Short mmCIF file of C-alpha atoms and ligand atoms in Angstrom, two decimals:
data_model
loop_
_atom_site.label_atom_id
_atom_site.label_comp_id
_atom_site.label_asym_id
_atom_site.label_seq_id
_atom_site.Cartn_x
_atom_site.Cartn_y
_atom_site.Cartn_z
CA UNK A 786 0.07 -0.07 -0.01
CA UNK A 787 1.35 3.41 -0.96
CA UNK A 788 1.84 5.84 1.94
CA UNK A 789 1.04 9.50 1.73
CA UNK A 790 3.85 12.03 2.32
CA UNK A 791 2.35 12.84 5.76
CA UNK A 792 2.29 9.10 6.70
CA UNK A 793 5.69 8.41 5.50
CA UNK A 794 7.11 11.55 7.31
CA UNK A 795 5.39 10.23 10.60
CA UNK A 796 6.79 6.78 9.94
CA UNK A 797 10.33 8.17 9.42
CA UNK A 798 10.11 9.89 12.72
CA UNK A 799 8.84 6.84 14.46
CA UNK A 800 11.47 4.47 13.01
CA UNK A 801 14.33 6.82 13.61
CA UNK A 802 13.69 7.23 17.34
CA UNK A 803 16.59 5.56 19.05
CA UNK A 804 17.28 4.79 22.80
CA UNK A 805 20.53 6.48 24.01
CA UNK A 806 23.68 4.45 23.27
CA UNK A 807 26.58 6.29 24.83
CA UNK A 808 30.03 4.96 24.35
CA UNK A 809 31.77 4.03 27.62
CA UNK A 810 34.41 6.49 28.66
CA UNK A 811 35.69 4.87 31.93
CA UNK A 812 38.49 3.01 30.01
CA UNK A 813 40.00 6.32 28.93
CA UNK A 814 42.52 8.07 31.15
CA UNK A 815 43.02 11.67 30.17
CA UNK A 816 45.76 13.31 32.34
CA UNK A 817 44.82 16.55 34.04
CA UNK A 818 47.90 18.21 32.54
CA UNK A 819 50.37 17.28 29.73
CA UNK A 820 53.97 18.40 29.02
CA UNK A 821 55.75 18.43 25.69
CA UNK A 822 56.96 15.31 23.87
CA UNK A 823 60.57 16.07 23.17
CA UNK A 824 63.54 13.82 22.74
CA UNK A 825 61.45 10.59 23.45
CA UNK A 826 59.94 11.74 26.68
CA UNK A 827 57.36 14.10 28.19
CA UNK A 828 59.19 17.14 29.45
CA UNK A 829 58.24 20.29 31.40
CA UNK A 830 57.79 23.48 29.26
CA UNK A 831 60.34 26.34 29.37
CA UNK A 832 57.32 28.67 28.76
CA UNK A 833 55.64 27.50 32.05
CA UNK A 834 52.42 28.41 30.27
CA UNK A 835 49.41 26.06 30.13
CA UNK A 836 45.89 26.49 28.61
CA UNK A 837 42.81 24.36 28.89
CA UNK A 838 41.43 22.16 26.12
CA UNK A 839 37.59 21.74 26.39
CA UNK A 840 34.99 19.35 25.25
CA UNK A 841 32.95 21.48 22.80
CA UNK A 842 29.79 19.44 23.52
CA UNK A 843 29.79 20.28 27.23
CA UNK A 844 32.22 23.33 27.51
CA UNK A 845 33.94 21.27 30.32
CA UNK A 846 37.68 21.26 30.64
CA UNK A 847 39.33 17.95 29.72
CA UNK A 848 42.89 18.72 30.43
CA UNK A 849 45.62 21.44 30.31
CA UNK A 850 48.38 21.50 27.67
CA UNK A 851 51.48 23.63 27.18
CA UNK A 852 51.60 26.79 25.22
CA UNK A 853 55.09 26.22 23.80
CA UNK A 854 57.42 29.23 23.39
CA UNK A 855 60.42 29.70 20.96
CA UNK A 856 62.77 27.98 23.39
CA UNK A 857 60.50 24.88 23.65
CA UNK A 858 60.26 24.71 19.84
CA UNK A 859 64.04 25.10 19.50
CA UNK A 860 64.52 22.17 21.95
CA UNK A 861 62.23 20.11 19.87
CA UNK A 862 63.99 20.99 16.67
CA UNK A 863 67.39 20.19 18.25
CA UNK A 864 66.21 16.82 19.42
CA UNK A 865 64.82 16.09 15.91
CA UNK A 866 68.12 17.20 14.33
CA UNK A 867 70.11 14.99 16.56
CA UNK A 868 67.83 11.99 15.91
CA UNK A 869 68.09 12.56 12.18
CA UNK A 870 71.68 11.43 12.13
CA UNK A 871 70.91 7.98 13.20
CA UNK A 872 67.34 7.61 11.91
CA UNK A 873 68.31 8.47 8.45
CA UNK A 874 70.99 5.85 8.49
CA UNK A 875 69.01 3.08 10.09
CA UNK A 876 68.21 0.24 7.80
CA UNK A 877 65.00 0.98 5.94
CA UNK A 878 63.44 -2.27 7.01
CA UNK A 879 64.04 -1.38 10.65
CA UNK A 880 62.40 1.99 10.15
CA UNK A 881 59.39 0.11 8.63
CA UNK A 882 59.28 -2.10 11.77
CA UNK A 883 58.69 1.00 13.93
CA UNK A 884 55.92 2.25 11.69
CA UNK A 885 54.31 -1.20 11.55
CA UNK A 886 54.41 -1.23 15.44
CA UNK A 887 52.90 2.26 15.61
CA UNK A 888 50.12 1.15 13.30
CA UNK A 889 49.43 -1.92 15.44
CA UNK A 890 49.30 0.21 18.69
CA UNK A 891 46.87 2.61 17.01
CA UNK A 892 44.72 -0.30 16.34
CA UNK A 893 45.14 -1.67 19.89
CA UNK A 894 44.28 1.59 21.44
CA UNK A 895 41.50 2.53 18.91
CA UNK A 896 38.57 2.66 21.37
CA UNK A 897 40.44 4.98 23.57
CA UNK A 898 41.59 7.19 20.78
CA UNK A 899 38.17 7.36 19.33
CA UNK A 900 36.77 8.60 22.73
CA UNK A 901 39.54 11.14 23.17
CA UNK A 902 39.03 12.42 19.49
CA UNK A 903 35.36 12.73 20.07
CA UNK A 904 35.55 14.45 23.51
CA UNK A 905 38.20 16.86 22.45
CA UNK A 906 36.88 17.72 18.98
CA UNK A 907 33.14 17.22 19.15
CA UNK A 908 32.81 14.78 16.21
CA UNK A 909 30.38 11.80 16.40
CA UNK A 910 31.84 8.59 17.93
CA UNK A 911 30.78 6.56 14.94
CA UNK A 912 32.94 8.78 12.67
CA UNK A 913 36.02 8.73 14.97
CA UNK A 914 35.63 5.08 15.47
CA UNK A 915 34.96 3.99 11.94
CA UNK A 916 36.82 6.68 9.88
CA UNK A 917 39.45 8.75 11.75
CA UNK A 918 41.22 5.96 13.79
CA UNK A 919 41.14 3.14 11.31
CA UNK A 920 42.42 5.49 8.50
CA UNK A 921 45.24 6.77 10.74
CA UNK A 922 46.43 3.25 11.49
CA UNK A 923 46.13 2.37 7.77
CA UNK A 924 48.34 5.37 6.85
CA UNK A 925 51.12 4.16 9.16
CA UNK A 926 50.67 0.63 7.86
CA UNK A 927 50.74 1.68 4.20
CA UNK A 928 53.87 3.98 4.56
CA UNK A 929 55.69 1.22 6.57
CA UNK A 930 55.42 -0.74 3.39
CA UNK A 931 57.22 1.90 1.33
CA UNK A 932 60.10 2.46 3.80
CA UNK A 933 62.37 -0.14 2.27
CA UNK A 934 61.12 0.32 -1.36
CA UNK A 935 62.04 3.98 -2.02
CA UNK A 936 64.56 2.92 -4.58
CA UNK A 937 61.76 1.16 -6.47
CA UNK A 938 59.34 3.97 -5.95
CA UNK A 939 61.79 6.37 -7.61
CA UNK A 940 64.09 4.17 -9.75
CA UNK A 941 67.57 5.68 -10.52
CA UNK A 942 66.75 8.86 -8.62
CA UNK A 943 68.58 8.06 -5.46
CA UNK A 944 66.04 9.19 -2.83
CA UNK A 945 67.39 10.81 0.23
CA UNK A 946 65.55 12.34 3.31
CA UNK A 947 65.62 16.02 3.82
CA UNK A 948 66.16 16.48 7.64
CA UNK A 949 63.68 17.80 10.21
CA UNK A 950 60.14 18.27 8.94
CA UNK A 951 58.08 20.95 10.73
CA UNK A 952 54.37 20.00 10.55
CA UNK A 953 51.29 22.16 11.60
CA UNK A 954 47.84 20.48 11.51
CA UNK A 955 44.29 21.63 12.07
CA UNK A 956 41.51 20.61 14.35
CA UNK A 957 38.97 18.95 11.97
CA UNK A 958 40.78 15.50 11.79
CA UNK A 959 43.43 15.74 14.58
CA UNK A 960 44.89 12.23 14.58
CA UNK A 961 44.37 11.50 10.86
CA UNK A 962 46.19 14.67 9.83
CA UNK A 963 49.01 13.72 12.26
CA UNK A 964 49.17 10.34 10.46
CA UNK A 965 49.12 11.93 6.94
CA UNK A 966 52.05 14.03 8.00
CA UNK A 967 54.15 11.83 10.26
CA UNK A 968 53.87 8.52 8.39
CA UNK A 969 55.50 9.51 5.02
CA UNK A 970 58.00 11.71 6.74
CA UNK A 971 59.30 8.91 8.88
CA UNK A 972 59.09 6.35 6.08
CA UNK A 973 61.31 8.51 3.96
CA UNK A 974 63.88 8.81 6.83
CA UNK A 975 63.16 12.30 8.21
CA UNK A 976 62.36 13.30 11.74
CA UNK A 977 59.56 15.62 12.78
CA UNK A 978 58.27 18.43 15.04
CA UNK A 979 54.61 18.56 14.92
CA UNK A 980 52.18 21.07 16.37
CA UNK A 981 48.48 20.02 16.79
CA UNK A 982 45.73 22.63 16.78
CA UNK A 983 44.99 24.54 19.89
CA UNK A 984 41.54 23.11 20.36
CA UNK A 985 42.41 19.40 19.70
CA UNK A 986 45.75 18.56 21.15
CA UNK A 987 44.77 15.38 23.15
CA UNK A 988 44.94 12.66 20.53
CA UNK A 989 48.53 13.83 19.78
CA UNK A 990 49.34 13.42 23.35
CA UNK A 991 48.03 9.84 23.31
CA UNK A 992 50.20 9.44 20.08
CA UNK A 993 53.23 10.48 22.06
CA UNK A 994 52.44 7.73 24.54
CA UNK A 995 52.25 5.37 21.55
CA UNK A 996 55.65 6.43 20.21
CA UNK A 997 57.08 5.66 23.64
CA UNK A 998 55.24 2.38 23.80
CA UNK A 999 56.70 1.53 20.40
CA UNK A 1000 60.19 2.42 21.59
CA UNK A 1001 60.56 4.78 18.79
CA UNK A 1002 64.18 6.23 19.03
CA UNK A 1003 64.27 9.50 21.05
CA UNK A 1004 63.76 12.69 18.95
CA UNK A 1005 62.34 11.00 15.80
CA UNK A 1006 58.88 12.45 16.66
CA UNK A 1007 58.43 15.50 18.87
CA UNK A 1008 55.13 17.06 19.59
CA UNK A 1009 54.81 20.77 20.70
CA UNK A 1010 51.46 22.15 21.68
CA UNK A 1011 50.25 25.80 21.44
CA UNK A 1012 48.33 28.21 19.22
CA UNK A 1013 49.32 29.94 16.06
CA UNK A 1014 52.38 31.46 17.55
CA UNK A 1015 53.86 28.21 18.28
CA UNK A 1016 53.20 27.10 14.84
CA UNK A 1017 54.96 30.07 13.48
CA UNK A 1018 58.00 29.20 15.56
CA UNK A 1019 57.99 25.66 14.06
CA UNK A 1020 57.79 26.80 10.48
CA UNK A 1021 60.38 29.60 10.80
CA UNK A 1022 62.99 27.66 12.61
CA UNK A 1023 66.22 27.70 10.60
CA UNK A 1024 66.89 23.95 11.03
CA UNK A 1025 63.49 22.94 9.72
CA UNK A 1026 64.05 21.75 6.11
CA UNK A 1027 60.61 20.99 5.10
CA UNK A 1028 57.28 22.53 6.13
CA UNK A 1029 53.86 20.73 5.84
CA UNK A 1030 50.76 22.70 6.70
CA UNK A 1031 47.03 21.90 6.55
CA UNK A 1032 44.68 24.66 7.56
CA UNK A 1033 43.21 27.94 6.26
CA UNK A 1034 44.22 29.56 3.01
CA UNK A 1035 44.99 32.76 4.90
CA UNK A 1036 47.56 31.12 7.17
CA UNK A 1037 48.87 29.03 4.36
CA UNK A 1038 49.68 32.19 2.41
CA UNK A 1039 51.29 33.83 5.50
CA UNK A 1040 53.48 30.69 5.92
CA UNK A 1041 54.42 30.71 2.21
CA UNK A 1042 55.48 34.43 2.36
CA UNK A 1043 57.35 33.82 5.65
CA UNK A 1044 59.59 30.99 4.35
CA UNK A 1045 60.10 32.31 0.82
CA UNK A 1046 63.81 32.36 -0.14
CA UNK A 1047 64.84 30.06 2.66
CA UNK A 1048 65.02 26.89 0.56
CA UNK A 1049 62.61 25.09 2.62
CA UNK A 1050 60.35 22.68 0.91
CA UNK A 1051 56.60 23.44 1.33
CA UNK A 1052 53.34 21.56 0.99
CA UNK A 1053 50.12 23.34 1.63
CA UNK A 1054 46.74 21.70 2.04
CA UNK A 1055 44.23 24.50 2.35
CA UNK A 1056 40.56 25.24 2.03
CA UNK A 1057 37.95 24.31 -0.49
CA UNK A 1058 34.39 24.99 -1.77
CA UNK A 1059 33.72 21.79 -3.58
CA UNK A 1060 30.85 21.29 -6.16
CA UNK A 1061 28.94 18.15 -5.72
CA UNK A 1062 27.19 17.82 -9.21
CA UNK A 1063 23.98 15.77 -9.69
CA UNK A 1064 22.81 15.11 -13.25
CA UNK A 1065 19.29 14.10 -14.05
CA UNK A 1066 20.23 10.51 -14.87
CA UNK A 1067 21.76 9.91 -11.41
CA UNK A 1068 20.24 7.37 -8.93
CA UNK A 1069 18.62 10.01 -6.65
CA UNK A 1070 18.33 8.10 -3.40
CA UNK A 1071 22.06 7.21 -3.63
CA UNK A 1072 22.93 10.71 -4.49
CA UNK A 1073 20.96 12.03 -1.47
CA UNK A 1074 23.19 9.77 0.75
CA UNK A 1075 26.26 11.20 -0.99
CA UNK A 1076 25.23 14.79 -0.59
CA UNK A 1077 24.51 14.18 3.09
CA UNK A 1078 27.84 12.41 3.58
CA UNK A 1079 29.46 15.28 1.52
CA UNK A 1080 28.49 18.15 3.70
CA UNK A 1081 27.23 16.95 6.98
CA UNK A 1082 30.01 14.50 7.86
CA UNK A 1083 32.06 15.84 10.71
CA UNK A 1084 29.63 18.87 10.95
CA UNK A 1085 31.01 20.12 7.63
CA UNK A 1086 34.49 20.67 9.14
CA UNK A 1087 35.97 19.06 6.07
CA UNK A 1088 38.25 20.87 3.65
CA UNK A 1089 36.98 18.82 0.67
CA UNK A 1090 33.29 19.06 1.82
CA UNK A 1091 30.74 19.05 -1.02
CA UNK A 1092 29.44 22.44 0.16
CA UNK A 1093 28.04 23.61 -3.16
CA UNK A 1094 25.29 21.34 -4.48
CA UNK A 1095 24.88 21.68 -8.30
CA UNK A 1096 21.72 20.03 -9.41
CA UNK A 1097 20.33 19.75 -12.97
CA UNK A 1098 17.31 21.85 -13.20
CA UNK A 1099 14.99 18.99 -14.33
CA UNK A 1100 15.38 17.03 -11.11
CA UNK A 1101 15.91 19.86 -8.56
CA UNK A 1102 12.33 19.62 -7.13
CA UNK A 1103 12.34 15.84 -6.42
CA UNK A 1104 16.01 15.78 -5.26
CA UNK A 1105 15.52 18.68 -2.89
CA UNK A 1106 12.32 17.09 -1.47
CA UNK A 1107 14.19 13.83 -0.76
CA UNK A 1108 17.07 15.73 0.75
CA UNK A 1109 14.96 17.73 3.13
CA UNK A 1110 13.28 14.65 4.34
CA UNK A 1111 16.63 12.90 4.81
CA UNK A 1112 17.77 15.99 6.83
CA UNK A 1113 14.89 15.62 9.25
CA UNK A 1114 16.12 12.06 10.13
CA UNK A 1115 19.57 13.20 11.10
CA UNK A 1116 20.30 13.01 14.87
CA UNK A 1117 22.08 15.92 16.41
CA UNK A 1118 23.43 15.70 19.96
CA UNK A 1119 25.77 13.94 22.31
CA UNK A 1120 28.84 13.05 20.08
CA UNK A 1121 29.61 10.05 22.35
CA UNK A 1122 26.25 8.46 21.46
CA UNK A 1123 26.71 5.83 18.82
CA UNK A 1124 23.51 6.95 17.01
CA UNK A 1125 24.54 10.61 16.66
CA UNK A 1126 24.93 11.83 13.13
CA UNK A 1127 25.73 15.60 13.76
CA UNK A 1128 28.07 16.26 16.71
CA UNK A 1129 29.26 19.56 18.28
CA UNK A 1130 30.86 22.43 16.45
CA UNK A 1131 34.54 22.38 17.26
CA UNK A 1132 34.73 25.78 18.98
CA UNK A 1133 32.80 28.91 19.83
CA UNK A 1134 34.89 30.84 17.34
CA UNK A 1135 34.07 28.39 14.55
CA UNK A 1136 30.29 28.44 15.58
CA UNK A 1137 30.30 32.30 15.36
CA UNK A 1138 31.99 32.13 11.89
CA UNK A 1139 29.23 29.68 10.64
CA UNK A 1140 26.46 31.92 12.21
CA UNK A 1141 27.91 34.92 10.48
CA UNK A 1142 28.13 33.42 7.07
CA UNK A 1143 24.51 31.96 7.40
CA UNK A 1144 23.25 35.38 8.37
CA UNK A 1145 24.93 36.86 5.31
CA UNK A 1146 23.17 34.19 3.08
CA UNK A 1147 19.80 35.31 4.52
CA UNK A 1148 20.57 38.96 4.12
CA UNK A 1149 21.75 38.46 0.43
CA UNK A 1150 18.43 36.76 -0.42
CA UNK A 1151 18.93 33.03 -0.12
CA UNK A 1152 16.21 30.75 1.50
CA UNK A 1153 17.27 28.78 4.48
CA UNK A 1154 15.93 25.36 5.40
CA UNK A 1155 16.73 23.77 8.72
CA UNK A 1156 14.82 20.68 10.00
CA UNK A 1157 13.27 20.65 13.58
CA UNK A 1158 15.90 19.47 16.04
CA UNK A 1159 16.55 19.98 19.65
CA UNK A 1160 19.69 21.97 20.31
CA UNK A 1161 21.45 20.97 23.62
CA UNK A 1162 21.67 23.69 26.21
CA UNK A 1163 25.48 23.72 26.65
CA UNK A 1164 28.05 23.39 24.05
CA UNK A 1165 28.44 24.58 20.41
CA UNK A 1166 25.79 23.40 18.00
CA UNK A 1167 24.63 24.18 14.62
CA UNK A 1168 21.69 22.34 12.87
CA UNK A 1169 22.16 20.80 9.48
CA UNK A 1170 21.14 23.48 7.04
CA UNK A 1171 20.55 24.05 3.40
CA UNK A 1172 20.14 27.19 1.27
CA UNK A 1173 18.25 27.42 -2.00
CA UNK A 1174 17.82 30.58 -4.15
CA UNK A 1175 21.50 30.91 -4.03
CA UNK A 1176 23.30 33.17 -6.50
CA UNK A 1177 26.98 32.44 -7.35
CA UNK A 1178 27.97 35.97 -6.02
CA UNK A 1179 26.70 35.25 -2.53
CA UNK A 1180 29.25 34.75 0.13
CA UNK A 1181 27.69 31.35 1.04
CA UNK A 1182 28.48 30.18 -2.48
CA UNK A 1183 32.05 31.53 -2.51
CA UNK A 1184 33.52 31.30 0.96
CA UNK A 1185 34.49 28.20 2.97
CA UNK A 1186 31.87 27.99 5.69
CA UNK A 1187 33.43 24.92 7.31
CA UNK A 1188 30.11 23.89 8.84
CA UNK A 1189 26.94 21.86 8.19
CA UNK A 1190 25.69 24.32 5.63
CA UNK A 1191 24.87 23.40 2.00
CA UNK A 1192 24.30 25.95 -0.80
CA UNK A 1193 22.13 24.69 -3.63
CA UNK A 1194 22.55 25.92 -7.24
CA UNK A 1195 21.03 24.55 -10.42
CA UNK A 1196 22.35 24.05 -14.08
CA UNK A 1197 20.85 23.04 -17.32
CA UNK A 1198 23.80 21.67 -19.34
CA UNK A 1199 27.00 19.85 -18.70
CA UNK A 1200 29.07 22.89 -19.84
CA UNK A 1201 27.12 25.14 -17.45
CA UNK A 1202 27.86 22.62 -14.57
CA UNK A 1203 31.63 22.71 -15.43
CA UNK A 1204 31.67 26.45 -15.60
CA UNK A 1205 29.83 26.91 -12.23
CA UNK A 1206 31.82 24.19 -10.52
CA UNK A 1207 35.15 25.74 -11.50
CA UNK A 1208 33.97 29.33 -10.67
CA UNK A 1209 35.76 29.38 -7.30
CA UNK A 1210 39.23 30.38 -6.15
CA UNK A 1211 39.57 26.87 -4.74
CA UNK A 1212 40.31 23.58 -6.27
CA UNK A 1213 40.39 20.76 -3.78
CA UNK A 1214 37.62 18.29 -4.69
CA UNK A 1215 34.43 17.65 -6.68
CA UNK A 1216 31.75 15.04 -6.97
CA UNK A 1217 29.74 13.82 -10.08
CA UNK A 1218 26.65 11.80 -10.00
CA UNK A 1219 25.50 10.23 -13.20
CA UNK A 1220 24.64 6.93 -14.71
CA UNK A 1221 26.94 7.44 -17.60
CA UNK A 1222 30.60 6.45 -17.43
CA UNK A 1223 31.49 8.56 -20.34
CA UNK A 1224 29.99 11.62 -18.65
CA UNK A 1225 32.03 10.97 -15.55
CA UNK A 1226 35.25 11.00 -17.56
CA UNK A 1227 34.14 14.04 -19.56
CA UNK A 1228 33.41 15.93 -16.33
CA UNK A 1229 36.65 14.72 -14.47
CA UNK A 1230 38.75 15.92 -17.39
CA UNK A 1231 37.31 19.47 -17.02
CA UNK A 1232 37.23 19.82 -13.17
CA UNK A 1233 39.94 21.91 -11.73
CA UNK A 1234 39.96 19.87 -8.55
CA UNK A 1235 42.69 17.65 -7.10
CA UNK A 1236 40.15 14.84 -6.41
CA UNK A 1237 36.99 13.95 -8.30
CA UNK A 1238 34.67 11.45 -6.79
CA UNK A 1239 32.09 9.64 -9.13
CA UNK A 1240 28.90 8.53 -7.51
CA UNK A 1241 30.37 8.84 -4.07
CA UNK A 1242 31.91 11.52 -1.88
CA UNK A 1243 34.50 11.83 0.83
CA UNK A 1244 36.18 8.49 0.21
CA UNK A 1245 39.74 8.22 1.42
CA UNK A 1246 42.36 5.56 1.10
CA UNK A 1247 46.18 5.84 2.06
CA UNK A 1248 47.11 4.67 -1.40
CA UNK A 1249 45.46 7.54 -3.27
CA UNK A 1250 46.97 11.08 -3.48
CA UNK A 1251 45.10 14.02 -2.08
CA UNK A 1252 45.59 17.73 -2.59
CA UNK A 1253 44.54 20.85 -4.39
CA UNK A 1254 44.92 23.47 -7.09
CA UNK A 1255 44.80 27.21 -6.95
CA UNK A 1256 43.90 28.52 -3.36
CA UNK A 1257 43.58 25.04 -2.20
CA UNK A 1258 47.31 24.57 -2.03
CA UNK A 1259 49.93 22.35 -3.54
CA UNK A 1260 51.69 19.20 -3.06
CA UNK A 1261 50.08 15.79 -2.49
CA UNK A 1262 49.48 13.64 0.56
CA UNK A 1263 48.82 9.94 0.42
CA UNK A 1264 49.97 7.28 -2.05
CA UNK A 1265 53.59 7.19 -3.55
CA UNK A 1266 53.07 10.94 -4.32
CA UNK A 1267 52.91 11.58 -0.66
CA UNK A 1268 56.56 10.48 -0.28
CA UNK A 1269 57.86 13.00 -2.78
CA UNK A 1270 57.59 16.14 -0.55
CA UNK A 1271 59.85 14.38 1.97
CA UNK A 1272 62.60 13.40 -0.40
CA UNK A 1273 65.38 14.81 -2.37
CA UNK A 1274 65.88 13.08 -5.72
CA UNK A 1275 68.70 13.09 -8.28
P1 LIG B 1648 44.22 27.92 10.90
O1 LIG B 1648 44.70 27.90 9.57
O2 LIG B 1648 44.50 29.17 11.71
O3 LIG B 1648 44.82 26.76 11.77
C1 LIG B 1648 45.56 25.61 11.18
C2 LIG B 1648 46.76 25.27 12.09
O4 LIG B 1648 47.75 26.38 11.89
C3 LIG B 1648 46.56 25.40 13.58
O5 LIG B 1648 47.38 24.39 14.17
C4 LIG B 1648 46.94 26.76 13.91
O6 LIG B 1648 47.15 26.89 15.38
C5 LIG B 1648 48.23 26.95 13.06
N1 LIG B 1648 48.51 28.31 12.85
C6 LIG B 1648 47.70 29.50 12.96
N2 LIG B 1648 48.46 30.58 12.60
C7 LIG B 1648 49.72 30.08 12.32
C8 LIG B 1648 50.91 30.84 11.88
N3 LIG B 1648 50.95 32.06 11.73
N4 LIG B 1648 51.95 30.01 11.63
C9 LIG B 1648 51.98 28.72 11.76
N5 LIG B 1648 50.91 27.99 12.13
C10 LIG B 1648 49.77 28.73 12.51
O7 LIG B 1648 42.73 27.62 10.98
P2 LIG B 1648 41.63 27.96 12.06
O8 LIG B 1648 41.66 26.95 13.12
O9 LIG B 1648 41.86 29.39 12.59
O10 LIG B 1648 40.27 28.02 11.27
C11 LIG B 1648 39.93 29.05 10.48
C12 LIG B 1648 39.24 28.65 9.20
O11 LIG B 1648 40.12 27.93 8.47
C13 LIG B 1648 38.11 27.75 9.40
O12 LIG B 1648 36.95 28.45 9.59
C14 LIG B 1648 38.07 27.06 8.04
O13 LIG B 1648 37.34 27.78 7.12
C15 LIG B 1648 39.54 26.90 7.61
N6 LIG B 1648 40.24 25.71 7.94
C16 LIG B 1648 40.42 24.84 6.93
C17 LIG B 1648 41.06 23.58 7.14
C18 LIG B 1648 41.33 22.69 5.97
O14 LIG B 1648 41.73 21.59 6.30
N7 LIG B 1648 41.36 23.17 4.81
C19 LIG B 1648 41.42 23.13 8.56
C20 LIG B 1648 41.14 24.15 9.51
C21 LIG B 1648 40.52 25.31 9.26
P3 LIG B 1648 46.04 27.02 16.34
O15 LIG B 1648 44.79 26.46 15.83
O16 LIG B 1648 46.49 26.18 17.49
O17 LIG B 1648 45.86 28.45 16.80
#
């Protein structure tokens, strides 16, 4: 028997009522205060300054970490330089063994790491448990395999490590970004000084424990916590030979300017404003799941998020209807609950940025849709949102919102889709939904984007390279390409 829309909406609500299913946290031991991980052990800071890191879902303090100063960073770089002498000469298969060991320990401590990542960053536990942590372990496993095969990866090019890599990472995928940076650097024979983001330092502190557990030689990995200033000490240190940065385009440009002329190698993985393009022959239900995953995954705190939906005019109406219904089934709330789809916004500052851009969208004339949902009293939250009536000139169509906000635009012909998709200063990713293989290839050839997903979105694998064009940065992470920025070749 066919259901009316009203009946099916009521049924959807009924079916999607779940009992609370919170993940246990009693197995996780977060220390009240952390030092810096330098020269193979946790040491007290020269700066003597600490700051709290909070749970964005409750605003409660979880722990205190060091705000490292220039002297602290210098100690970390010295430890890394000293370790480089032996680490770079260690037999490659022994280097691989350490990386395999780290990968195994990440797997063994995955439940704990998932809880820490969720509490410190606000992301749903099902994402940290099923995506962040397994992918982090997979990156170490994958690059462990390359450590003793560099000569085969780059035949007749005599691959040699560079020295100390200074790495600065953001708050949206704290452990995963750490793995993207540290695993290829170590596999190639470099040593590292890494600075996690101010709001999400805790999984890096657990990672420091894992390095000690793995008996990684002292100084091969060093972790200094702090805010932007600490990051600038890392990238500008004269003994740092290679800088790897993931974060905002604005800070990326600042870093590029600050190290120009120093001879340091640089990779920048910056923002994005990806188009997720749905043609009229696409399987609509599948596309709706891809759109939801593309923009609401990790509250939209994703550099490659499909934040601009380009939908062919002929199917705009049915697609939007399905999408709105799907949005009403998303569960927002306690990130530690295994049924939560939308967790907390990472910080008050990020929430304010999202609110500001959403207000600009309304003022400029776009139409906002948000499903009914209960917002918890404490913490930072933003409901899944979508804008229709969007013009390409609106800020919500041009700027990276980095939140659960989708801007919907329409197109009539494939050429128009290409033109609109590429009409952005960014070029990190894109998605194409169509039944025709030939159209996928035609579109992929024309997209100015580092990654083009076909009939899926936000799929990651350690073996495939990731990176951008234009204001999304340069250099690639992942795959054999991810080794290149950490090597000198003849
Ligand atoms: P930032 O680019 O400021 O932060 C990224 C990392 O760089 C953090 O570890 C940060 O430290 C550090 N940092 C900040 N300033 C400097 C500096 N001068 N030299 C060296 N390192 C520095 O991003 P925000 O956290 O401020 O987020 C702002 C916006 O950037 C977001 O709203 C989003 O649009 C975008 N963004 C994009 C990301 C991406 O993956 N493409 C990731 C994160 C943000 P700390 O945070 O500790 O101060």
